[in-house]
Amino acid sequence: MLKPRTRWNVQSADSHIVETLAGQLHLTSLAATLLANRGLKTVEEAQSFLFTNKDSFHDPFLMKDMNIAADRIKKAISNNEKIRIFGDYDADGVSSTTVMMTALNRLGANADFYIPNRFTEGYGPNEMAFRRAANEGVKLMITVDTGISAVAEARIAKELGMDYIITDHHEPGPELPEALAIIHPKIEGNPYPFKDLAGVGVAFKLAHALLGELPEDLLEIAAIGTIADLVPLFGENRLIAARGIAGLRETKRPGLVSLIKKSGTKQQELNEESIGFGMAPRINAAGRLGDADPAVDLLMAEDAETADSIADEIDAMNKERQAIVQTTSEEAIRQVEELYPPEDNGVLIVGQEGWNSGIVGIVASKLVERFYRPAIVLSFDREKGLAKGSARSIMGFDLFKNLSECRDLLPHFGGHPMAAGMTLKIEDVAELRSRLNALAKEQLTEEDFMPVTMLDGVAAIEDISIQTIEEMNLLAPFGMGNPKPKILIEKSEIAGIRKIGANQNHLKLQLKKNESALDGVGFNLGHKFDHLSPLAKVSVIGELSVNEWNNVRKPQIFLADLAVEQWQLFDYRGLNGAEKWLGAIPAESRKTVVFSEDTITHYPFLQEIDDLVHIKEDHEAEELMLDGSYLVLMDMPTGRSLIEKLISGKSPERIYAHFYHQQENFLSTMPTRDHFKWFYAYISKRGPLDIKRYGDDIAKYRGWSRDTIDFISKVFFELDFVTIENGLIMLAQNASKRDLSESESFKGKKEQFELEKELVYSSYQQLFDWFSQLAHEASDLEEETKQWI
C-alpha cells in the first residue's frame, strides 16, 4: 500500500446536467463535469462562463452610494479641490490606487495618493495621515481596498472638514464608519448583484461611473489585484481577470511591460499563474519591506527607462523578501515544534521580536501548508508593547468570524474567512491563543486537520486527449472558486518509472491501462520512487496539460499525489547495502524478521534496530501482529510452516523480501536419486571408505560440493544403509529396502530446497502470487482505503 498525503474528495456532478451541457455545448463529458461542479446548471450559465467576450459588466450605479460618490468627486474636480486617494500596501491596494489615480488624472483632477507605511503606521486609515492631509489642503479623501473598519478615523475626517468616501471589499464589522459614501458590495442594503469584487474591482466600478464608459484599458491593472487577492473568479471577477489577462498580453504600458519581463514571463504566454506567482509578489515586495509607493509609480510609469529602473528596484526587494521569508519560516516552524506542537494546538499562534511584519502573512501560509492548522504569525514590538500579524486558515474555520469573538483583545483587525490581519497587545497573545484553541476544539474534528484535495472527477486514461485538455482550459482563468481542475486516474499499471532532476527529486512515470498510456511528472515526488513496486496498481491525482516537444503534442498529467490500495511486494533478493536500504524503510511501520542467528551475525547492525523480531518457533510466527505493517524478511525460514504461520491470514501493507542465505549455490546441493545410486555403488565397490580423508577428492571428481557427500552419507546412515565409525563408512549387512523420503534429513532438505526454489529463485510475479495465496487484504484496510478516495 501507499497512502496519499491528503484526503481525496471527488465531487459528484448531476449526471443529467452533465449530459445536457455536453450535448448542447458539444463538450466531452469531463469538461461538462467541470462546469457542473462549479455550479453552472444551465447551458446559458455555462456559455456566459466560457465566453467572457460576450458577457457584460453590471451598471456601476446599481452600487449603493455610487451616485453620491460620483457627484462629489465630479464637484471636487470642477472646483479644483485637492483629492487624495488612500490605498493599501498589497497588490490589490496598489492596483486599486493605480486605477483610481488613472481615472482621476483623465478627468483633470487635482489628485495624489497616499499609502501608509506598514511598519510606522500599520494597516488602514490612521489619524496622523488624516491630519497631515488636512494640513496639506485635502478636501476629499477616498479610500481604496481599505477603510471599512476605520470607524474612529471617519470621525476624525469629519472633524477636520474633509469629505470621506470609502471603497472597500473587506468584511464589514458591526459598526460602519460615518462617511459621505461607502462603496462596498457586501454592506447591508446594497442591491448590487455581485458581492465578491476585490478592492480593485470596487475601484474599477467607481472609475467606470466617473468616466461614463467602461475603461477597458484599466482591466489589465484590475486583473492583477483581482487575481492576487484570491477572490472567487466568478461573475465580474472572471470578466476582469479574463479580459485583463488578454489586455496584459498586448499591453504597451511601460510599467507592466517591465514587470512582466522581470517576472520571467513571455508576454504572449502570460496567464493567471504568471500574475499570481510572478507579478503580484514583486508588487507586494515594496509594501512588505518599506513604502509601497514605488509599486504605484511603476504601474503608472509613462516611459520605459523609468519603468525599468523601478522594476529593477522592486525585483531586488522581492529577492530580499524571499530570503527573509525563508529565515522567518524556519524560526516559526521551530517555535511551533518546540513550544506549541500541533497535537496540542488546533490554532497555531507564534510570534517573535524582530520578525518583519510585512512577510508574516506568507509565513502563516507556510505554517498552514506544513501543519494544516489555522495559523497566526505575529511580529512583536516590545517598545510599544504591540503584536502585529497576519492569519491564514483551513477549511471549516472562519477566521473573521472567530476573531470577531475576540474583539475585546483586538483593537484593530479585519479580513476574510480564510485570511486576516490584526494588532493586539503582546500581553494578550496568550489569551488569544487560549480562546481560539477553545473555539477550534468546538468546531474542528481530527478529520478536519487532514488536508483535503478537491477533485473534479475520475478520468480513464483512454479518455484523456488533446481535445479534452483544450476544452478544460476553456474554464481559465483559474483561481478561487474556479480552481485549476484536478482529476483522479484509478488503478493504472506502471509502464515505466524513474527519478529525474539534478538532485533526483522529481518523478517521471508512464501510466498504462489496456492499450492506452499517459506520461506523468511529479515535482518533488522523487521520494515516492522507492514506495512503488513493479506490479502496483497506482491511483494518481493531478492536473492535465499538453506537453509539446519537437513539434509533437501529447497529453500528460502533473502529479499532485499517488496512492496504492493493495499490498505491495518489494524484491530485495540479492540486493547489497542492506543497512542502507533497510534504513530507508519507514521505521514506524517496519517489522524486521530473521529466522537464523547466522543472519544477525552476518548483519551486526540488526542488533541496533528496535523492530527486529527473531522467530524460531511456529507459535512465535503465528502470534506476530502484521496488519498494516511493512514486513521485512531478512533471511530464509528454516521450514515452510514458519513462514506460513507468519503470513497466513494477515495483512501487511508491504513485504520486503531479501532472503539472505549462506549457501550461495543451494540448488546444486540437493542430490538427485542418481547421486545416491552412484555413491552407494562406489561404497559397495571400494569397501570401507574414510570419508574424512577422501570426501573432498570424491566431490571434486564428481563435480559435487563436499556438502553433497556429507548429506548423502547422513541420509544413508538414517536409513540404516551404512554404518559410520571414526569417519569410516561401509555398507550395512542385510539392509532393508527403504525409500529416501523416510530419512528426516532428506525430507527436511527437500522441503528446504522446494521452499528456496519458490522464494529465492522464483520470478517476481511467482513470488507475488505465492505471498498472495497466503495473505489476504483485511476488510478494515479496504475500509481505510475508501476514506482516501
CSV table of C-alpha atoms in Angstrom, one decimal, residues 125-358:
chain,number,residue,atom,x,y,z
A,125,PRO,CA,-6.5,54.8,7.7
A,126,ASN,CA,-4.9,56.5,10.7
A,127,GLU,CA,-5.2,59.8,12.5
A,128,MET,CA,-1.7,61.0,11.7
A,129,ALA,CA,-2.2,60.6,7.9
A,130,PHE,CA,-5.6,62.3,8.0
A,131,ARG,CA,-4.3,65.3,9.9
A,132,ARG,CA,-1.4,65.6,7.5
A,133,ALA,CA,-3.9,65.5,4.6
A,134,ALA,CA,-6.0,68.2,6.1
A,135,ASN,CA,-2.9,70.4,6.7
A,136,GLU,CA,-2.0,69.9,3.1
A,137,GLY,CA,-5.4,71.2,1.9
A,138,VAL,CA,-7.0,67.9,1.0
A,139,LYS,CA,-10.8,68.4,0.8
A,140,LEU,CA,-11.8,64.9,-0.3
A,141,MET,CA,-10.4,61.7,0.9
A,142,ILE,CA,-11.1,58.4,-1.0
A,143,THR,CA,-10.0,55.1,0.4
A,144,VAL,CA,-9.4,52.1,-1.9
A,145,ASP,CA,-9.2,48.5,-0.7
A,146,THR,CA,-9.4,49.7,2.9
A,147,GLY,CA,-11.5,51.8,5.3
A,148,ILE,CA,-14.5,49.7,6.2
A,149,SER,CA,-13.2,49.1,9.7
A,150,ALA,CA,-11.8,52.7,10.3
A,151,VAL,CA,-14.7,54.0,12.4
A,152,ALA,CA,-12.7,56.4,14.5
A,153,GLU,CA,-10.8,57.7,11.5
A,154,ALA,CA,-14.0,58.6,9.8
A,155,ARG,CA,-15.0,60.8,12.7
A,156,ILE,CA,-11.6,62.5,12.5
A,157,ALA,CA,-12.1,63.2,8.8
A,158,LYS,CA,-15.4,64.8,9.7
A,159,GLU,CA,-13.8,66.9,12.4
A,160,LEU,CA,-11.1,68.0,10.1
A,161,GLY,CA,-13.6,69.2,7.5
A,162,MET,CA,-12.8,66.6,4.8
A,163,ASP,CA,-15.4,64.7,2.9
A,164,TYR,CA,-14.8,61.0,3.1
A,165,ILE,CA,-15.6,58.3,0.6
A,166,ILE,CA,-14.8,54.6,1.3
A,167,THR,CA,-14.4,52.0,-1.4
A,168,ASP,CA,-13.6,48.6,0.1
A,169,HIS,CA,-14.4,44.9,-0.1
A,170,HIS,CA,-13.3,43.5,3.3
A,171,GLU,CA,-15.8,42.1,5.7
A,172,PRO,CA,-17.9,44.9,7.3
A,173,GLY,CA,-18.0,45.0,11.1
A,174,PRO,CA,-21.0,45.6,13.3
A,175,GLU,CA,-20.5,49.4,13.1
A,176,LEU,CA,-19.9,51.2,9.8
A,177,PRO,CA,-17.8,54.4,9.6
A,178,GLU,CA,-19.6,57.7,9.2
A,179,ALA,CA,-18.7,58.6,5.6
A,180,LEU,CA,-20.2,60.6,2.9
A,181,ALA,CA,-20.4,57.4,0.8
A,182,ILE,CA,-19.5,53.8,1.3
A,183,ILE,CA,-19.0,51.9,-2.0
A,184,HIS,CA,-18.9,48.3,-0.8
A,185,PRO,CA,-20.8,45.4,-2.4
A,186,LYS,CA,-21.3,43.5,0.9
A,187,ILE,CA,-22.9,46.2,3.1
A,188,GLU,CA,-26.5,45.6,4.1
A,189,GLY,CA,-29.0,47.1,1.7
A,190,ASN,CA,-26.7,47.2,-1.2
A,191,PRO,CA,-28.6,45.9,-4.3
A,192,TYR,CA,-25.5,45.3,-6.4
A,193,PRO,CA,-25.8,41.8,-7.9
A,194,PHE,CA,-22.2,40.7,-7.5
A,195,LYS,CA,-20.8,40.7,-4.0
A,196,ASP,CA,-17.3,39.3,-4.3
A,197,LEU,CA,-15.4,42.0,-6.0
A,198,ALA,CA,-11.8,42.6,-4.9
A,199,GLY,CA,-10.8,46.1,-3.7
A,200,VAL,CA,-9.6,46.9,-7.2
A,201,GLY,CA,-12.9,45.7,-8.6
A,202,VAL,CA,-14.8,48.2,-6.4
A,203,ALA,CA,-12.4,51.0,-7.5
A,204,PHE,CA,-12.9,49.9,-11.1
A,205,LYS,CA,-16.6,50.3,-10.7
A,206,LEU,CA,-16.2,53.8,-9.4
A,207,ALA,CA,-13.8,54.6,-12.3
A,208,HIS,CA,-16.5,53.3,-14.7
A,209,ALA,CA,-19.1,55.5,-13.1
A,210,LEU,CA,-16.8,58.6,-13.2
A,211,LEU,CA,-15.7,58.1,-16.8
A,212,GLY,CA,-19.1,57.3,-18.2
A,213,GLU,CA,-17.9,54.3,-20.1
A,214,LEU,CA,-16.1,51.0,-19.4
A,215,PRO,CA,-12.4,51.8,-19.1
A,216,GLU,CA,-11.2,48.7,-21.0
A,217,ASP,CA,-7.5,49.6,-20.7
A,218,LEU,CA,-7.7,49.6,-16.9
A,219,LEU,CA,-8.8,45.9,-16.8
A,220,GLU,CA,-5.2,44.9,-17.2
A,221,ILE,CA,-4.5,46.7,-13.9
A,222,ALA,CA,-7.7,45.4,-12.2
A,223,ALA,CA,-6.8,41.8,-13.2
A,224,ILE,CA,-3.6,42.0,-11.2
A,225,GLY,CA,-5.3,42.9,-7.9
A,226,THR,CA,-8.3,40.6,-8.5
A,227,ILE,CA,-6.1,37.5,-9.0
A,228,ALA,CA,-3.6,38.5,-6.3
A,229,ASP,CA,-6.3,39.0,-3.7
A,230,LEU,CA,-7.7,35.5,-4.2
A,231,VAL,CA,-11.3,36.5,-4.6
A,232,PRO,CA,-13.6,34.0,-6.3
A,233,LEU,CA,-13.1,34.1,-10.1
A,234,PHE,CA,-16.8,34.1,-10.9
A,235,GLY,CA,-19.1,36.8,-12.3
A,236,GLU,CA,-17.5,40.1,-12.7
A,237,ASN,CA,-14.2,38.9,-11.2
A,238,ARG,CA,-13.9,36.4,-14.0
A,239,LEU,CA,-14.7,39.1,-16.6
A,240,ILE,CA,-12.0,41.3,-15.1
A,241,ALA,CA,-9.4,38.5,-14.9
A,242,ALA,CA,-10.1,37.1,-18.4
A,243,ARG,CA,-10.2,40.4,-20.2
A,244,GLY,CA,-7.4,41.8,-18.1
A,245,ILE,CA,-5.1,38.9,-19.0
A,246,ALA,CA,-5.9,39.4,-22.7
A,247,GLY,CA,-5.0,43.1,-22.3
A,248,LEU,CA,-1.8,42.3,-20.4
A,249,ARG,CA,-0.7,40.0,-23.3
A,250,GLU,CA,-0.8,43.1,-25.6
A,251,THR,CA,-0.2,45.9,-23.2
A,252,LYS,CA,2.2,48.7,-24.1
A,253,ARG,CA,2.1,50.2,-20.6
A,254,PRO,CA,5.8,50.7,-19.8
A,255,GLY,CA,5.5,49.6,-16.1
A,256,LEU,CA,3.6,46.5,-16.9
A,257,VAL,CA,6.0,45.5,-19.8
A,258,SER,CA,9.0,45.9,-17.4
A,259,LEU,CA,7.2,44.0,-14.6
A,260,ILE,CA,6.4,41.1,-17.0
A,261,LYS,CA,10.0,40.9,-18.1
A,262,LYS,CA,11.3,40.8,-14.5
A,263,SER,CA,8.8,38.0,-13.6
A,264,GLY,CA,10.4,35.9,-16.3
A,265,THR,CA,7.2,35.5,-18.3
A,266,LYS,CA,6.8,35.7,-22.1
A,267,GLN,CA,4.2,38.4,-22.6
A,268,GLN,CA,2.2,36.4,-25.1
A,269,GLU,CA,2.0,33.4,-22.8
A,270,LEU,CA,1.0,35.3,-19.7
A,271,ASN,CA,-1.8,33.8,-17.6
A,272,GLU,CA,-3.2,33.8,-14.1
A,273,GLU,CA,-0.2,31.9,-12.7
A,274,SER,CA,2.2,34.5,-14.2
A,275,ILE,CA,0.3,37.2,-12.3
A,276,GLY,CA,-0.2,35.2,-9.0
A,277,PHE,CA,3.4,33.9,-8.8
A,278,GLY,CA,5.4,36.3,-10.8
A,279,MET,CA,4.0,39.8,-11.0
A,280,ALA,CA,2.0,40.1,-7.7
A,281,PRO,CA,4.8,39.0,-5.4
A,282,ARG,CA,7.1,41.8,-6.8
A,283,ILE,CA,4.3,44.4,-6.4
A,284,ASN,CA,3.8,43.1,-2.8
A,285,ALA,CA,7.5,43.2,-2.0
A,286,ALA,CA,7.7,47.0,-2.0
A,287,GLY,CA,5.0,47.3,0.7
A,288,ARG,CA,6.3,44.3,2.7
A,289,LEU,CA,9.8,45.8,3.1
A,290,GLY,CA,9.1,49.5,3.1
A,291,ASP,CA,6.9,52.1,1.3
A,292,ALA,CA,4.5,50.7,-1.4
A,293,ASP,CA,4.7,54.0,-3.4
A,294,PRO,CA,7.3,52.6,-5.9
A,295,ALA,CA,4.9,49.9,-6.9
A,296,VAL,CA,2.2,52.5,-7.8
A,297,ASP,CA,4.9,54.6,-9.6
A,298,LEU,CA,5.8,51.5,-11.6
A,299,LEU,CA,2.3,50.8,-12.8
A,300,MET,CA,1.8,54.5,-13.7
A,301,ALA,CA,5.2,55.0,-15.3
A,302,GLU,CA,5.0,56.7,-18.7
A,303,ASP,CA,8.4,55.8,-20.2
A,304,ALA,CA,10.4,52.6,-20.4
A,305,GLU,CA,13.6,54.0,-18.8
A,306,THR,CA,11.7,55.0,-15.6
A,307,ALA,CA,9.8,51.8,-15.6
A,308,ASP,CA,12.9,49.6,-16.0
A,309,SER,CA,14.6,51.4,-13.1
A,310,ILE,CA,11.7,50.9,-10.7
A,311,ALA,CA,11.2,47.3,-11.8
A,312,ASP,CA,14.9,46.6,-11.0
A,313,GLU,CA,14.4,48.2,-7.6
A,314,ILE,CA,11.3,46.1,-6.9
A,315,ASP,CA,12.8,42.9,-8.2
A,316,ALA,CA,15.7,43.4,-5.7
A,317,MET,CA,13.2,43.9,-2.9
A,318,ASN,CA,11.5,40.7,-3.9
A,319,LYS,CA,14.7,38.7,-3.7
A,320,GLU,CA,15.4,40.3,-0.2
A,321,ARG,CA,11.8,39.4,0.8
A,322,GLN,CA,12.3,35.8,-0.3
A,323,ALA,CA,15.4,35.5,1.9
A,324,ILE,CA,13.6,37.0,4.9
A,325,VAL,CA,10.7,34.7,4.4
A,326,GLN,CA,13.0,31.6,4.4
A,327,THR,CA,14.7,32.6,7.6
A,328,THR,CA,11.5,33.6,9.4
A,329,SER,CA,9.7,30.4,8.3
A,330,GLU,CA,12.4,28.2,9.7
A,331,GLU,CA,12.2,30.1,13.1
A,332,ALA,CA,8.4,29.9,13.1
A,333,ILE,CA,8.4,26.2,12.4
A,334,ARG,CA,10.9,25.6,15.1
A,335,GLN,CA,8.8,27.6,17.5
A,336,VAL,CA,5.7,25.5,16.7
A,337,GLU,CA,7.5,22.2,17.1
A,338,GLU,CA,9.2,23.2,20.4
A,339,LEU,CA,6.6,25.3,22.1
A,340,TYR,CA,3.1,24.8,20.5
A,341,PRO,CA,3.0,21.3,19.0
A,342,PRO,CA,0.1,20.7,16.5
A,343,GLU,CA,-1.2,17.8,18.5
A,344,ASP,CA,-2.0,20.2,21.4
A,345,ASN,CA,-2.9,23.3,19.4
A,346,GLY,CA,-5.9,23.5,17.0
A,347,VAL,CA,-4.8,27.0,16.1
A,348,LEU,CA,-1.1,27.9,15.8
A,349,ILE,CA,-0.1,31.3,17.1
A,350,VAL,CA,3.6,32.2,17.1
A,351,GLY,CA,5.4,35.5,17.5
A,352,GLN,CA,8.8,37.0,17.9
A,353,GLU,CA,10.5,40.3,18.2
A,354,GLY,CA,12.4,41.3,15.0
A,355,TRP,CA,10.2,39.4,12.6
A,356,ASN,CA,9.3,41.6,9.6
A,357,SER,CA,5.6,42.3,9.9
A,358,GLY,CA,5.4,42.7,6.1
